[in-house]
Tab-separated table of N, CA and C in Angstrom:
chain	number	residue	atom	x	y	z
A	162	MET	N	22.094	4.243	-3.917
A	162	MET	CA	21.314	5.323	-4.489
A	162	MET	C	21.856	6.621	-3.908
A	163	THR	N	22.051	7.597	-4.768
A	163	THR	CA	22.613	8.873	-4.344
A	163	THR	C	21.514	9.803	-3.835
A	164	ALA	N	21.929	10.854	-3.170
A	164	ALA	CA	20.971	11.806	-2.618
A	164	ALA	C	20.137	12.481	-3.736
A	165	PRO	N	20.718	12.904	-4.859
A	165	PRO	CA	19.869	13.489	-5.908
A	165	PRO	C	18.843	12.504	-6.457
A	166	GLN	N	19.226	11.216	-6.538
A	166	GLN	CA	18.252	10.225	-7.021
A	166	GLN	C	17.103	10.084	-6.008
A	167	LEU	N	17.414	10.131	-4.726
A	167	LEU	CA	16.366	10.053	-3.729
A	167	LEU	C	15.424	11.267	-3.791
A	168	VAL	N	15.994	12.437	-4.041
A	168	VAL	CA	15.179	13.649	-4.156
A	168	VAL	C	14.258	13.536	-5.375
A	169	ILE	N	14.783	13.036	-6.467
A	169	ILE	CA	13.962	12.874	-7.675
A	169	ILE	C	12.842	11.853	-7.440
A	170	LEU	N	13.181	10.752	-6.774
A	170	LEU	CA	12.180	9.738	-6.474
A	170	LEU	C	11.124	10.287	-5.532
A	171	ALA	N	11.507	11.065	-4.542
A	171	ALA	CA	10.519	11.677	-3.644
A	171	ALA	C	9.621	12.680	-4.388
A	172	ALA	N	10.196	13.420	-5.319
A	172	ALA	CA	9.406	14.374	-6.114
A	172	ALA	C	8.404	13.632	-7.007
A	173	ILE	N	8.814	12.493	-7.598
A	173	ILE	CA	7.880	11.730	-8.414
A	173	ILE	C	6.755	11.176	-7.575
A	174	ASP	N	7.104	10.634	-6.387
A	174	ASP	CA	6.065	10.073	-5.490
A	174	ASP	C	5.131	11.182	-4.988
A	175	GLY	N	5.674	12.328	-4.664
A	175	GLY	CA	4.850	13.447	-4.220
A	175	GLY	C	3.909	13.915	-5.317
A	176	SER	N	4.402	13.947	-6.523
A	176	SER	CA	3.578	14.338	-7.676
A	176	SER	C	2.463	13.317	-7.921
A	177	PHE	N	2.807	12.038	-7.789
A	177	PHE	CA	1.801	10.994	-7.973
A	177	PHE	C	0.700	11.150	-6.920
A	178	MET	N	1.073	11.301	-5.663
A	178	MET	CA	0.042	11.411	-4.616
A	178	MET	C	-0.733	12.717	-4.766
A	179	SER	N	-0.104	13.757	-5.252
A	179	SER	CA	-0.839	15.001	-5.513
A	179	SER	C	-1.923	14.763	-6.589
A	180	GLY	N	-1.523	14.003	-7.612
A	180	GLY	CA	-2.502	13.627	-8.646
A	180	GLY	C	-3.644	12.788	-8.115
A	181	VAL	N	-3.293	11.817	-7.253
A	181	VAL	CA	-4.324	10.971	-6.638
A	181	VAL	C	-5.297	11.809	-5.811
A	182	MET	N	-4.734	12.719	-5.025
A	182	MET	CA	-5.585	13.533	-4.157
A	182	MET	C	-6.396	14.534	-4.976
A	183	ALA	N	-5.843	15.043	-6.083
A	183	ALA	CA	-6.620	15.938	-6.956
A	183	ALA	C	-7.792	15.167	-7.567
A	184	PHE	N	-7.549	13.912	-7.998
A	184	PHE	CA	-8.606	13.100	-8.519
A	184	PHE	C	-9.633	12.801	-7.435
A	185	SER	N	-9.161	12.573	-6.180
A	185	SER	CA	-10.073	12.324	-5.076
A	185	SER	C	-10.979	13.550	-4.842
A	186	TRP	N	-10.393	14.741	-4.950
A	186	TRP	CA	-11.200	15.943	-4.778
A	186	TRP	C	-12.265	16.019	-5.896
A	187	TYR	N	-11.875	15.684	-7.113
A	187	TYR	CA	-12.804	15.710	-8.214
A	187	TYR	C	-13.955	14.740	-7.960
A	188	VAL	N	-13.624	13.522	-7.526
A	188	VAL	CA	-14.651	12.510	-7.233
A	188	VAL	C	-15.549	12.995	-6.105
A	189	ARG	N	-14.964	13.629	-5.088
A	189	ARG	CA	-15.748	14.150	-3.991
A	189	ARG	C	-16.718	15.232	-4.456
A	190	GLN	N	-16.250	16.098	-5.304
A	190	GLN	CA	-17.090	17.175	-5.843
A	190	GLN	C	-18.214	16.585	-6.715
A	191	SER	N	-17.913	15.530	-7.454
A	191	SER	CA	-18.919	14.959	-8.331
A	191	SER	C	-19.981	14.153	-7.578
A	192	THR	N	-19.563	13.439	-6.544
A	192	THR	CA	-20.479	12.549	-5.844
A	192	THR	C	-21.028	13.165	-4.554
A	193	GLN	N	-20.441	14.253	-4.099
A	193	GLN	CA	-20.809	14.873	-2.802
A	193	GLN	C	-20.636	13.895	-1.642
A	194	ASN	N	-19.647	13.001	-1.774
A	194	ASN	CA	-19.388	12.007	-0.772
A	194	ASN	C	-17.870	12.002	-0.481
A	195	SER	N	-17.492	12.501	0.689
A	195	SER	CA	-16.076	12.644	0.995
A	195	SER	C	-15.387	11.380	1.472
A	196	VAL	N	-16.129	10.301	1.631
A	196	VAL	CA	-15.526	9.050	2.094
A	196	VAL	C	-14.653	8.430	0.998
A	197	TRP	N	-14.902	8.776	-0.250
A	197	TRP	CA	-14.072	8.254	-1.349
A	197	TRP	C	-12.620	8.671	-1.199
A	198	ILE	N	-12.347	9.782	-0.541
A	198	ILE	CA	-10.988	10.257	-0.385
A	198	ILE	C	-10.173	9.241	0.339
A	199	ASP	N	-10.708	8.598	1.374
A	199	ASP	CA	-9.957	7.572	2.115
A	199	ASP	C	-9.625	6.386	1.220
A	200	THR	N	-10.564	5.964	0.435
A	200	THR	CA	-10.351	4.792	-0.434
A	200	THR	C	-9.249	5.077	-1.443
A	201	LEU	N	-9.312	6.184	-2.113
A	201	LEU	CA	-8.314	6.523	-3.141
A	201	LEU	C	-6.935	6.813	-2.524
A	202	TRP	N	-6.919	7.425	-1.361
A	202	TRP	CA	-5.660	7.704	-0.679
A	202	TRP	C	-4.968	6.353	-0.304
A	203	THR	N	-5.737	5.425	0.207
A	203	THR	CA	-5.167	4.130	0.594
A	203	THR	C	-4.558	3.401	-0.585
A	204	ILE	N	-5.278	3.369	-1.685
A	204	ILE	CA	-4.782	2.668	-2.870
A	204	ILE	C	-3.558	3.383	-3.435
A	205	GLY	N	-3.591	4.723	-3.471
A	205	GLY	CA	-2.444	5.468	-3.995
A	205	GLY	C	-1.213	5.312	-3.125
A	206	LEU	N	-1.397	5.346	-1.811
A	206	LEU	CA	-0.261	5.166	-0.894
A	206	LEU	C	0.301	3.763	-0.988
A	207	GLY	N	-0.586	2.766	-1.175
A	207	GLY	CA	-0.117	1.399	-1.358
A	207	GLY	C	0.690	1.239	-2.629
A	208	ALA	N	0.281	1.872	-3.697
A	208	ALA	CA	0.994	1.827	-4.967
A	208	ALA	C	2.423	2.402	-4.808
A	209	ILE	N	2.495	3.524	-4.115
A	209	ILE	CA	3.805	4.131	-3.867
A	209	ILE	C	4.671	3.238	-2.991
A	210	ALA	N	4.080	2.661	-1.951
A	210	ALA	CA	4.817	1.793	-1.042
A	210	ALA	C	5.355	0.566	-1.770
A	211	VAL	N	4.558	-0.027	-2.589
A	211	VAL	CA	5.003	-1.222	-3.371
A	211	VAL	C	6.118	-0.831	-4.325
A	212	THR	N	5.959	0.292	-5.005
A	212	THR	CA	6.980	0.750	-5.936
A	212	THR	C	8.310	1.015	-5.213
A	213	LEU	N	8.276	1.688	-4.094
A	213	LEU	CA	9.478	1.985	-3.354
A	213	LEU	C	10.105	0.754	-2.753
A	214	THR	N	9.266	-0.196	-2.337
A	214	THR	CA	9.792	-1.427	-1.763
A	214	THR	C	10.534	-2.257	-2.818
A	215	LEU	N	10.035	-2.283	-4.021
A	215	LEU	CA	10.645	-3.077	-5.084
A	215	LEU	C	11.765	-2.354	-5.817
A	216	TRP	N	11.967	-1.107	-5.495
A	216	TRP	CA	12.996	-0.297	-6.184
A	216	TRP	C	14.370	-0.847	-5.802
A	217	PRO	N	15.229	-1.162	-6.794
A	217	PRO	CA	16.561	-1.682	-6.457
A	217	PRO	C	17.443	-0.581	-5.884
A	218	LEU	N	18.058	-0.858	-4.741
A	218	LEU	CA	18.889	0.172	-4.085
A	218	LEU	C	20.390	-0.098	-4.275
A	219	GLY	N	20.740	-1.274	-4.671
A	219	GLY	CA	22.167	-1.557	-4.837
A	219	GLY	C	22.525	-1.821	-6.281
A	220	GLU	N	23.558	-2.618	-6.461
A	220	GLU	CA	23.997	-2.967	-7.817
A	220	GLU	C	23.022	-3.955	-8.443
A	221	ASP	N	22.362	-4.749	-7.614
A	221	ASP	CA	21.364	-5.709	-8.107
A	221	ASP	C	20.196	-4.980	-8.721
A	222	VAL	N	19.784	-5.387	-9.898
A	222	VAL	CA	18.622	-4.741	-10.491
A	222	VAL	C	17.337	-5.489	-10.136
A	223	TRP	N	17.423	-6.729	-9.717
A	223	TRP	CA	16.241	-7.479	-9.324
A	223	TRP	C	16.004	-7.316	-7.827
A	224	PRO	N	14.758	-7.174	-7.422
A	224	PRO	CA	14.475	-7.098	-5.980
A	224	PRO	C	14.846	-8.408	-5.272
A	225	LYS	N	15.266	-8.244	-4.052
A	225	LYS	CA	15.600	-9.423	-3.255
A	225	LYS	C	14.331	-10.025	-2.691
A	226	ASN	N	14.467	-11.237	-2.097
A	226	ASN	CA	13.301	-11.931	-1.548
A	226	ASN	C	12.593	-11.116	-0.486
A	227	ARG	N	13.349	-10.418	0.363
A	227	ARG	CA	12.727	-9.605	1.422
A	227	ARG	C	11.935	-8.458	0.805
A	228	GLN	N	12.467	-7.853	-0.236
A	228	GLN	CA	11.751	-6.777	-0.917
A	228	GLN	C	10.447	-7.309	-1.517
A	229	LEU	N	10.499	-8.473	-2.126
A	229	LEU	CA	9.322	-9.080	-2.715
A	229	LEU	C	8.272	-9.368	-1.649
A	230	LEU	N	8.730	-9.904	-0.502
A	230	LEU	CA	7.795	-10.221	0.584
A	230	LEU	C	7.133	-8.966	1.132
A	231	VAL	N	7.928	-7.946	1.439
A	231	VAL	CA	7.365	-6.716	1.991
A	231	VAL	C	6.471	-6.023	0.974
A	232	GLY	N	6.898	-5.982	-0.291
A	232	GLY	CA	6.062	-5.375	-1.325
A	232	GLY	C	4.712	-6.102	-1.493
A	233	SER	N	4.761	-7.437	-1.417
A	233	SER	CA	3.517	-8.213	-1.524
A	233	SER	C	2.610	-7.927	-0.312
A	234	LEU	N	3.165	-7.920	0.867
A	234	LEU	CA	2.388	-7.650	2.058
A	234	LEU	C	1.766	-6.265	2.070
A	235	VAL	N	2.561	-5.274	1.671
A	235	VAL	CA	2.067	-3.898	1.635
A	235	VAL	C	0.977	-3.777	0.555
A	236	GLY	N	1.194	-4.417	-0.579
A	236	GLY	CA	0.193	-4.371	-1.643
A	236	GLY	C	-1.124	-5.012	-1.221
A	237	LEU	N	-1.011	-6.182	-0.582
A	237	LEU	CA	-2.227	-6.844	-0.076
A	237	LEU	C	-2.925	-6.022	0.981
A	238	TRP	N	-2.170	-5.406	1.884
A	238	TRP	CA	-2.780	-4.532	2.899
A	238	TRP	C	-3.520	-3.389	2.241
A	239	SER	N	-2.899	-2.778	1.245
A	239	SER	CA	-3.528	-1.637	0.605
A	239	SER	C	-4.811	-2.031	-0.129
A	240	LEU	N	-4.748	-3.137	-0.833
A	240	LEU	CA	-5.955	-3.591	-1.540
A	240	LEU	C	-7.049	-4.020	-0.573
A	241	ARG	N	-6.701	-4.694	0.514
A	241	ARG	CA	-7.713	-5.113	1.481
A	241	ARG	C	-8.374	-3.916	2.127
A	242	LEU	N	-7.560	-2.974	2.581
A	242	LEU	CA	-8.127	-1.771	3.218
A	242	LEU	C	-8.911	-0.928	2.200
A	243	GLY	N	-8.410	-0.799	0.988
A	243	GLY	CA	-9.126	-0.062	-0.048
A	243	GLY	C	-10.462	-0.716	-0.365
A	244	TRP	N	-10.491	-2.052	-0.449
A	244	TRP	CA	-11.738	-2.754	-0.722
A	244	TRP	C	-12.718	-2.568	0.438
A	245	HIS	N	-12.233	-2.670	1.676
A	245	HIS	CA	-13.090	-2.438	2.835
A	245	HIS	C	-13.695	-1.037	2.832
A	246	LEU	N	-12.866	-0.039	2.556
A	246	LEU	CA	-13.349	1.332	2.496
A	246	LEU	C	-14.337	1.541	1.334
A	247	TYR	N	-14.065	0.876	0.204
A	247	TYR	CA	-14.996	0.950	-0.926
A	247	TYR	C	-16.350	0.389	-0.555
A	248	LEU	N	-16.379	-0.781	0.074
A	248	LEU	CA	-17.643	-1.364	0.473
A	248	LEU	C	-18.376	-0.476	1.486
A	249	ARG	N	-17.641	0.091	2.411
A	249	ARG	CA	-18.242	0.984	3.380
A	249	ARG	C	-18.771	2.253	2.697
A	250	THR	N	-18.022	2.774	1.746
A	250	THR	CA	-18.447	3.975	1.022
A	250	THR	C	-19.677	3.710	0.190
A	251	ARG	N	-19.706	2.568	-0.458
A	251	ARG	CA	-20.833	2.211	-1.305
A	251	ARG	C	-22.107	2.062	-0.532
A	252	ALA	N	-21.961	1.648	0.727
A	252	ALA	CA	-23.159	1.435	1.571
A	252	ALA	C	-23.782	2.743	2.057
A	253	ILE	N	-23.042	3.813	2.005
A	253	ILE	CA	-23.547	5.094	2.526
A	253	ILE	C	-24.444	5.757	1.486
């Protein structure tokens, strides 16, 4: 992957997280509950991490076994933490 491709990928990821955080702000304003920000941030960051983990970096277009393992673990971590924060948020 070349440097310009990395810059473009970083810009896309930054734009995605900016959108997630803007939506989080909207939810916070609507519900008057700022704990939702943590839940949405965790899920958004997990989505970016899984995407970047599975992104092919070489000539191979399919992710390797290590990429699949790390992507799965990061995705599970994000969903578990997001679910935990959701349950905690709902209880407040």
